[in-house]
Short mmCIF file of C-alpha atoms (C1' of nucleotides) in Angstrom, two decimals:
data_model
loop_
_atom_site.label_atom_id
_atom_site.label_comp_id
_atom_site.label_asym_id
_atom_site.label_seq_id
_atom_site.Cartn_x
_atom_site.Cartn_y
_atom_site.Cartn_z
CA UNK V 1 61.19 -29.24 23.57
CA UNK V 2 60.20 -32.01 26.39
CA UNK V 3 63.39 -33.05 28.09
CA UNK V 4 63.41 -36.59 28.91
CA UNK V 5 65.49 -37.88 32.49
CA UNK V 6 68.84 -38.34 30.93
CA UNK V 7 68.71 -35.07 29.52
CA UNK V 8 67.91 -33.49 33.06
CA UNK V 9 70.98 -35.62 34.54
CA UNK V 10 72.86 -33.89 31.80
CA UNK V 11 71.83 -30.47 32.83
CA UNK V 12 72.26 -31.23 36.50
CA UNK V 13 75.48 -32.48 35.70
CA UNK V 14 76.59 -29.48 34.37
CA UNK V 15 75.55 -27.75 36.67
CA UNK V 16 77.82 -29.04 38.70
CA UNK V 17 80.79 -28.91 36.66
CA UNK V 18 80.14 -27.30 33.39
CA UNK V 19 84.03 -27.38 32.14
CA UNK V 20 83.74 -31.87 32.41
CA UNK V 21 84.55 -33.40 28.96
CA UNK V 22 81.92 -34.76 26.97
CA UNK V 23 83.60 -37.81 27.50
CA UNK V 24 83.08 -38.01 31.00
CA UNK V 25 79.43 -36.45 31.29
CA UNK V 26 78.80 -39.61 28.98
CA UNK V 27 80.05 -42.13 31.78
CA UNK V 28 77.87 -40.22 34.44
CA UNK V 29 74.62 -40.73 32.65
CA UNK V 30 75.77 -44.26 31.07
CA UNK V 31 75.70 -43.22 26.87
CA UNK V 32 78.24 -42.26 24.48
CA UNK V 33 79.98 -39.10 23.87
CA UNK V 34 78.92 -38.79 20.63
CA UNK V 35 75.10 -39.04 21.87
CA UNK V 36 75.76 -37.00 25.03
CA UNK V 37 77.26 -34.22 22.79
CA UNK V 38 74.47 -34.54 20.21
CA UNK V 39 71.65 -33.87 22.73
CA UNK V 40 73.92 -31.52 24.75
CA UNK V 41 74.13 -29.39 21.24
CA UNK V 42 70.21 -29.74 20.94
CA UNK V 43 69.71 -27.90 24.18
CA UNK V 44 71.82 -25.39 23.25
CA UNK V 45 70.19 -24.44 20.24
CA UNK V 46 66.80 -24.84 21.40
CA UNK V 47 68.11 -22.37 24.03
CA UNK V 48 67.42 -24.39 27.04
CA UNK V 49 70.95 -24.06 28.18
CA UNK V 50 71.56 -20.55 28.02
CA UNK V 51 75.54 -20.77 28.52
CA UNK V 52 78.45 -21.83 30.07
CA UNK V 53 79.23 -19.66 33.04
CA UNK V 54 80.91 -19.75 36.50
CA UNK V 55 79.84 -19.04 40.06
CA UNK V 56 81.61 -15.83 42.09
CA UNK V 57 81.58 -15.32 45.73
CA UNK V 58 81.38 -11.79 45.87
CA UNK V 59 81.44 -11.75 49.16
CA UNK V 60 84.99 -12.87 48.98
CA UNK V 61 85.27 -9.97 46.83
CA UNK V 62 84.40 -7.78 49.75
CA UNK V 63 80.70 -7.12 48.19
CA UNK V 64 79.74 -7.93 51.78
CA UNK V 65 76.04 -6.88 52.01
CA UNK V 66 72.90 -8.53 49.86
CA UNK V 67 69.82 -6.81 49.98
CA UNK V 68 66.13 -6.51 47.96
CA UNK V 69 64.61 -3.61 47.17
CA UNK V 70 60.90 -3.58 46.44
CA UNK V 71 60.75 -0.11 44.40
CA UNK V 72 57.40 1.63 43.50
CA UNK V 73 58.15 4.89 41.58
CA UNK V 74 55.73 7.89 41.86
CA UNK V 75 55.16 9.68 39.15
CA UNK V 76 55.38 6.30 36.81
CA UNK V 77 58.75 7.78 35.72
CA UNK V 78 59.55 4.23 34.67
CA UNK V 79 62.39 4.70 31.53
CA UNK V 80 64.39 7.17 33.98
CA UNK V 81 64.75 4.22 36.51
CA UNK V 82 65.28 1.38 34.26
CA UNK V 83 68.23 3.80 32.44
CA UNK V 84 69.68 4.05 35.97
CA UNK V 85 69.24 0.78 37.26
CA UNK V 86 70.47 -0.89 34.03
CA UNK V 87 74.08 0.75 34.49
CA UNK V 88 74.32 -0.12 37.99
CA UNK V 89 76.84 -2.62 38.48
CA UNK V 90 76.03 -2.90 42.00
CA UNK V 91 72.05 -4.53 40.64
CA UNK V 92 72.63 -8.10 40.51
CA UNK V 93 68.99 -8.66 38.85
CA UNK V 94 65.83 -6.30 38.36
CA UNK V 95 62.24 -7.54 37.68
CA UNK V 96 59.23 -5.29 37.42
CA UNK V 97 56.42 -6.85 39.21
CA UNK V 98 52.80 -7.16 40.30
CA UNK V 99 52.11 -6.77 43.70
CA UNK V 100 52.76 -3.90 45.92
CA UNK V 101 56.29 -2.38 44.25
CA UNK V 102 56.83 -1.41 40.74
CA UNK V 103 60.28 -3.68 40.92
CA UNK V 104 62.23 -5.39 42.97
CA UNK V 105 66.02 -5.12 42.76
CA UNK V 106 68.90 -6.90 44.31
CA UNK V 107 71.90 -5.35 45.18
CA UNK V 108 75.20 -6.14 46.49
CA UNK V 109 77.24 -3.40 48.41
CA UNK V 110 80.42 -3.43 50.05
CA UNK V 111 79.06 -1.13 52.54
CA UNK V 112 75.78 0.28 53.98
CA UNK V 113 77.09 4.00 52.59
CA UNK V 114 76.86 2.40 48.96
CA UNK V 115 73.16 1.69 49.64
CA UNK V 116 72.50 5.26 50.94
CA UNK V 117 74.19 6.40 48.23
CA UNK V 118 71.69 4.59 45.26
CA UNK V 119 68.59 5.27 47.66
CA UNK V 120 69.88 9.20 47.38
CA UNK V 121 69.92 8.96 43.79
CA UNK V 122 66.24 7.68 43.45
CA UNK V 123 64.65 9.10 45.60
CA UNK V 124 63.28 11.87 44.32
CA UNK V 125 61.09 9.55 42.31
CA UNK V 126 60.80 6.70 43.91
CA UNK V 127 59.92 5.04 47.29
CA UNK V 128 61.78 1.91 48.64
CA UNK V 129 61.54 -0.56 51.03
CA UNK V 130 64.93 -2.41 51.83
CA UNK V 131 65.29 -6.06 52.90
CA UNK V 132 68.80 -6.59 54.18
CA UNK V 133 69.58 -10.45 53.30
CA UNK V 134 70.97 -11.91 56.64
CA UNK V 135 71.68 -15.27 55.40
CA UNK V 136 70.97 -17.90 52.88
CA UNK V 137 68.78 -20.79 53.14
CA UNK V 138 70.55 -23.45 51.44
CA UNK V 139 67.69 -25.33 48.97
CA UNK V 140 68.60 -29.23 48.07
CA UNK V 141 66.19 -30.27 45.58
CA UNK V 142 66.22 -28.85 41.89
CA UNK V 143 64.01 -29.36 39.10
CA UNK V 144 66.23 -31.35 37.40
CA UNK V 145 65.60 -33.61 39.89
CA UNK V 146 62.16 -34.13 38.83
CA UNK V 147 61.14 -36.96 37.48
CA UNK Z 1 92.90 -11.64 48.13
CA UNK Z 2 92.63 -8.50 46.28
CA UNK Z 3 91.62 -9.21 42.52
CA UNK Z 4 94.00 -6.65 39.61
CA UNK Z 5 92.18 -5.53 36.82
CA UNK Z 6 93.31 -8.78 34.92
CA UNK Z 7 91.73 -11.04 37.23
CA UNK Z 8 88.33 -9.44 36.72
CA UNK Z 9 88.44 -9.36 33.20
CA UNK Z 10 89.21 -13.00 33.81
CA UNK Z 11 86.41 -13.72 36.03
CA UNK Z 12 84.06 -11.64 33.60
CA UNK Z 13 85.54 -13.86 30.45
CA UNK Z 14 84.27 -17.01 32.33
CA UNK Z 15 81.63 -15.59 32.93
CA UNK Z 16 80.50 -15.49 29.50
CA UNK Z 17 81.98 -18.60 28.51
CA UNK Z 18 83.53 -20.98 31.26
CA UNK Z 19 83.70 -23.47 28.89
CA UNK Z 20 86.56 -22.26 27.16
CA UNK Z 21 90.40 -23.26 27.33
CA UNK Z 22 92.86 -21.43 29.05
CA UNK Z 23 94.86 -20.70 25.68
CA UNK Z 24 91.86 -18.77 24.24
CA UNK Z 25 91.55 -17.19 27.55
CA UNK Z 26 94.90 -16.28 27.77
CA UNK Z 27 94.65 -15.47 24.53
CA UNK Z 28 91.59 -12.60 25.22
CA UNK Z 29 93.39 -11.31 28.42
CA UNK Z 30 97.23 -11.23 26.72
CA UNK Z 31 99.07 -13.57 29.07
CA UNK Z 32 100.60 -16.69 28.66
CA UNK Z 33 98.90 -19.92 29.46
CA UNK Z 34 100.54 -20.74 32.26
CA UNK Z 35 99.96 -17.70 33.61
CA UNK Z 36 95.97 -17.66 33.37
CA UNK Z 37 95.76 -21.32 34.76
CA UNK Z 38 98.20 -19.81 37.92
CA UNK Z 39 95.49 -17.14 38.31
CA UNK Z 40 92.36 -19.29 37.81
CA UNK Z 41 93.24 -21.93 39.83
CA UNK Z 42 94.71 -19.27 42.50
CA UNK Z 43 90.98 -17.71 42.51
CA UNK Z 44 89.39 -21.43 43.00
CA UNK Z 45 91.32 -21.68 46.00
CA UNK Z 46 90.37 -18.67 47.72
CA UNK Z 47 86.12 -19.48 46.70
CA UNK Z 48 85.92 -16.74 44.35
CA UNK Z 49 85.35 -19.07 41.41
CA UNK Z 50 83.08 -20.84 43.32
CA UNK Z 51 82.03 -23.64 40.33
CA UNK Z 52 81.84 -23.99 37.36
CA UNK Z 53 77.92 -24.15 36.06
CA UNK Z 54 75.32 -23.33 33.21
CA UNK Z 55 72.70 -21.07 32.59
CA UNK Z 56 69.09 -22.85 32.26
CA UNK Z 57 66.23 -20.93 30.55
CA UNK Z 58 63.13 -22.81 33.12
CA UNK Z 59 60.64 -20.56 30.95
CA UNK Z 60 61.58 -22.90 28.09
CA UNK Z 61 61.26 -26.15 30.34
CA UNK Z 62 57.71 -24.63 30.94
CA UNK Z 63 58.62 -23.07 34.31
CA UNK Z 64 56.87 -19.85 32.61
CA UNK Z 65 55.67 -18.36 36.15
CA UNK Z 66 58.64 -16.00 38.58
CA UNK Z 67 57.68 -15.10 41.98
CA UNK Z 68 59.16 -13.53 44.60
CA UNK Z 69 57.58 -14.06 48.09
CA UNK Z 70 57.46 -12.31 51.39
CA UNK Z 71 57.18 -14.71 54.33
CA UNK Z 72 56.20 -13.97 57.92
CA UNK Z 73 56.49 -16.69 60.06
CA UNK Z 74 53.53 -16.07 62.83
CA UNK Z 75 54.96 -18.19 65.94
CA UNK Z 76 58.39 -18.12 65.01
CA UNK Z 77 58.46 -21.97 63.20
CA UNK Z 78 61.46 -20.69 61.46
CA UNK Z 79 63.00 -24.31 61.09
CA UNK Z 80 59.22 -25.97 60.23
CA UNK Z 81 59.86 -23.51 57.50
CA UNK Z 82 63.67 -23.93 56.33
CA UNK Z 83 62.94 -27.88 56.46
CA UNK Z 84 60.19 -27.12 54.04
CA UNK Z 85 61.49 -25.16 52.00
CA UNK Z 86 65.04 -26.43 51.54
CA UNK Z 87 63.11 -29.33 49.96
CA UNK Z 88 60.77 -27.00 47.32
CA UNK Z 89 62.53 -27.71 44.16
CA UNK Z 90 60.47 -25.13 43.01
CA UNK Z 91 62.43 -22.58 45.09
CA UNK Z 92 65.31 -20.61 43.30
CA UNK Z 93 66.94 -19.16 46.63
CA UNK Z 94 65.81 -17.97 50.21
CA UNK Z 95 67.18 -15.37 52.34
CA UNK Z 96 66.57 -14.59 55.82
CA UNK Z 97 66.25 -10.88 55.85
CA UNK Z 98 65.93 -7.62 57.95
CA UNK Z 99 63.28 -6.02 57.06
CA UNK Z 100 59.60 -6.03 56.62
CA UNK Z 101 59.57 -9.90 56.41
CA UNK Z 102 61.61 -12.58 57.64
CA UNK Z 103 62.50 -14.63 54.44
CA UNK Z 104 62.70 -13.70 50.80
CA UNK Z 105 61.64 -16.49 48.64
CA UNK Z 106 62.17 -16.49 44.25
CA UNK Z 107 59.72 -19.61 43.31
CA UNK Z 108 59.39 -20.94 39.56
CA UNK Z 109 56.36 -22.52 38.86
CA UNK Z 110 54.55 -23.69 35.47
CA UNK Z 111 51.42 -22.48 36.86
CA UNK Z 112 49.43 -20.30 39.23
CA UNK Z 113 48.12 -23.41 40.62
CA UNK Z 114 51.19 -24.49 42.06
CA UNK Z 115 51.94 -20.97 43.65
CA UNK Z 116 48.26 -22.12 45.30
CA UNK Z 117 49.48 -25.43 46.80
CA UNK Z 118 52.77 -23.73 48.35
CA UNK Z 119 50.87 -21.25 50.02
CA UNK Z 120 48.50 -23.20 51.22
CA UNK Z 121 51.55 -25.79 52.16
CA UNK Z 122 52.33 -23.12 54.94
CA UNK Z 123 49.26 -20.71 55.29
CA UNK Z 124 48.89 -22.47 59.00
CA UNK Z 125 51.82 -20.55 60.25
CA UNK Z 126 53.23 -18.22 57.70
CA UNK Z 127 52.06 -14.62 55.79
CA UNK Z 128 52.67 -14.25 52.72
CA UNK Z 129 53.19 -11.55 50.36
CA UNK Z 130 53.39 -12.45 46.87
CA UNK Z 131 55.21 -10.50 43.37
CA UNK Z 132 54.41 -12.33 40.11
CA UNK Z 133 57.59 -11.13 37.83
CA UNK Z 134 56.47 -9.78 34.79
CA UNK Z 135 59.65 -9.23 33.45
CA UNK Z 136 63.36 -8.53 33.43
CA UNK Z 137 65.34 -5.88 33.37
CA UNK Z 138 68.57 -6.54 31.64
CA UNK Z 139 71.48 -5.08 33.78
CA UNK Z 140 74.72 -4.45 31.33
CA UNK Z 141 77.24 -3.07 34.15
CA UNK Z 142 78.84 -6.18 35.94
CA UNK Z 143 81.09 -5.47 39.13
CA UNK Z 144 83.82 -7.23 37.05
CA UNK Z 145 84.04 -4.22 35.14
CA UNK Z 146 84.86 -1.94 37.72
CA UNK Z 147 88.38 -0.09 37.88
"C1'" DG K 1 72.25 -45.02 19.94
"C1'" DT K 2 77.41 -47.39 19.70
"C1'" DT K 3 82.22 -48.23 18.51
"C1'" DG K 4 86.81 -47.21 16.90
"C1'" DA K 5 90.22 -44.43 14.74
"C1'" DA K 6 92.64 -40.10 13.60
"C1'" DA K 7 93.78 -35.44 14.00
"C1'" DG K 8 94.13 -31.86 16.76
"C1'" DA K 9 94.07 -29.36 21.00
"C1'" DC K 10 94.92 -29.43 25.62
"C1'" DA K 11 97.12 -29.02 30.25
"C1'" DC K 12 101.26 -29.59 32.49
"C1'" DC K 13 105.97 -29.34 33.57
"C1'" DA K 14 110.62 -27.73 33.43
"C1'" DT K 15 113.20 -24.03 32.30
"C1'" DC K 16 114.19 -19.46 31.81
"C1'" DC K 17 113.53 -14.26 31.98
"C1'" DG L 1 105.49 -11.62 38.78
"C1'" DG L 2 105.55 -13.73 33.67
"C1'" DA L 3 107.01 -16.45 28.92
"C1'" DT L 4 108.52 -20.51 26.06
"C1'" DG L 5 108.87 -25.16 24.28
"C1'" DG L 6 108.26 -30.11 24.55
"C1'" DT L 7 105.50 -34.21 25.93
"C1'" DG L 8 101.98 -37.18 26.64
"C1'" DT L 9 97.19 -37.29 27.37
"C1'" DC L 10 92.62 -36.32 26.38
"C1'" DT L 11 89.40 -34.40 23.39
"C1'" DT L 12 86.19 -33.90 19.69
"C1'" DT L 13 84.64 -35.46 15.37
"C1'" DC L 14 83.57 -38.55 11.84
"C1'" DA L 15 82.51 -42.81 9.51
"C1'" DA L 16 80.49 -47.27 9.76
"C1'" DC L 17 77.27 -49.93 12.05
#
DNA sequence: GTTGAAAGACACCATCC
DNA sequence: GGATGGTGTCTTTCAAC
């Protein structure tokens, strides 16, 4: 599906605010509701917006430490680490990779112990190399800003 | 504030759909109305529900390349670097980190090409260690579903 | 893609437990 | 802390264009 400009102000709109009306999204990129909803519902079902979700400060939540871990197991033991990393509630997101690691993680932690604790638990198998995230760099442009 | 057990479930209902009323989320967590919207609007205040926002599948907008990229700034141009990347729409997030690096980069790009042209961008004063994603690993425990 | 109308659902408030 | 009921608004949806 090629998305033309109206329909990235639509997704950048809800992006934004995701619970507006219809209604209103329709005023904000200057069609009707009915025609805002239909390509809205096109999206969906093509799968280009994925779902309606909300954004949580976990660090509010006392999850006060980010951090990557680039992961390169030894002995290729790769279905015992994907079993454990998929029930970790702590892993915010997992990729396996090319490069130097097998995977890189990202975790959030209320403490440095919790870290200690996972790093304990893998590494019998695995070697890690931790990047503690000090802080974020905020980024201003999107893709949906593209032309 | 310290979240109950409702409030998570709460959080992890938006989460999965924050497009929904608060009558059918009420509705899913057993309270009244009322009593939801006190609770939601309670955790917008504090910046736990930090916005409301949808998921976008890039891969399907042709964004079919994930990176993640180590950055080590040579003479220190950390803000030659923040100014230029803040403006990468091509950048998902950046951390400044502990670690082996000093910033963690997650780029979406259509095409190797354009991973070519951002390195190249800042070659001048920055290292670079680059992790195509190949894919991810689905994590099914969420912090929200903790005690 | 637009307009207009109709039915239904919604949030909100006051009240009460 | 939470539940209930009434009110007026806003919403989506559909038909006609």
């Amino acid at each position: 599906m090629i998305l033309d400009a109206t329909d990235k102000r639509i997704l950048a709109e809800l992006s934004a605010n995701s619970r507006q009306s219809m209604r209103e999204l329709a005023k904000k990129v200057n069609l009707s509701a009915p025609s805002v909803t239909e390509r809205v519902r096109k999206m969906e079902s093509e799968g280009i917006i994925n779902g309606y979700t909300i954004s949580i400060d976990y660090g509010k939540m006392g999850y006060g430490v980010d951090c990557f871990m680039e992961v390169t197991l030894r002995q290729g033991e790769y279905e015992k680490f994907r079993r454990i990393i998929a029930v970790n509630p702590n892993a915010e997101f997992c990729y396996r990779i090319a490069g130097r690691a097998c995977y890189i993680v990202k975790l959030r932690v209320k403490a440095l112990q919790d870290l200690e604790t996972f790093i304990n638990e893998i590494t019998g198998y695995a070697e890690t190399v931790t990047h503690i995230a000090l802080s974020k760099v905020e980024i201003e442009k999107s893709l949906l800003d593209e032309k």
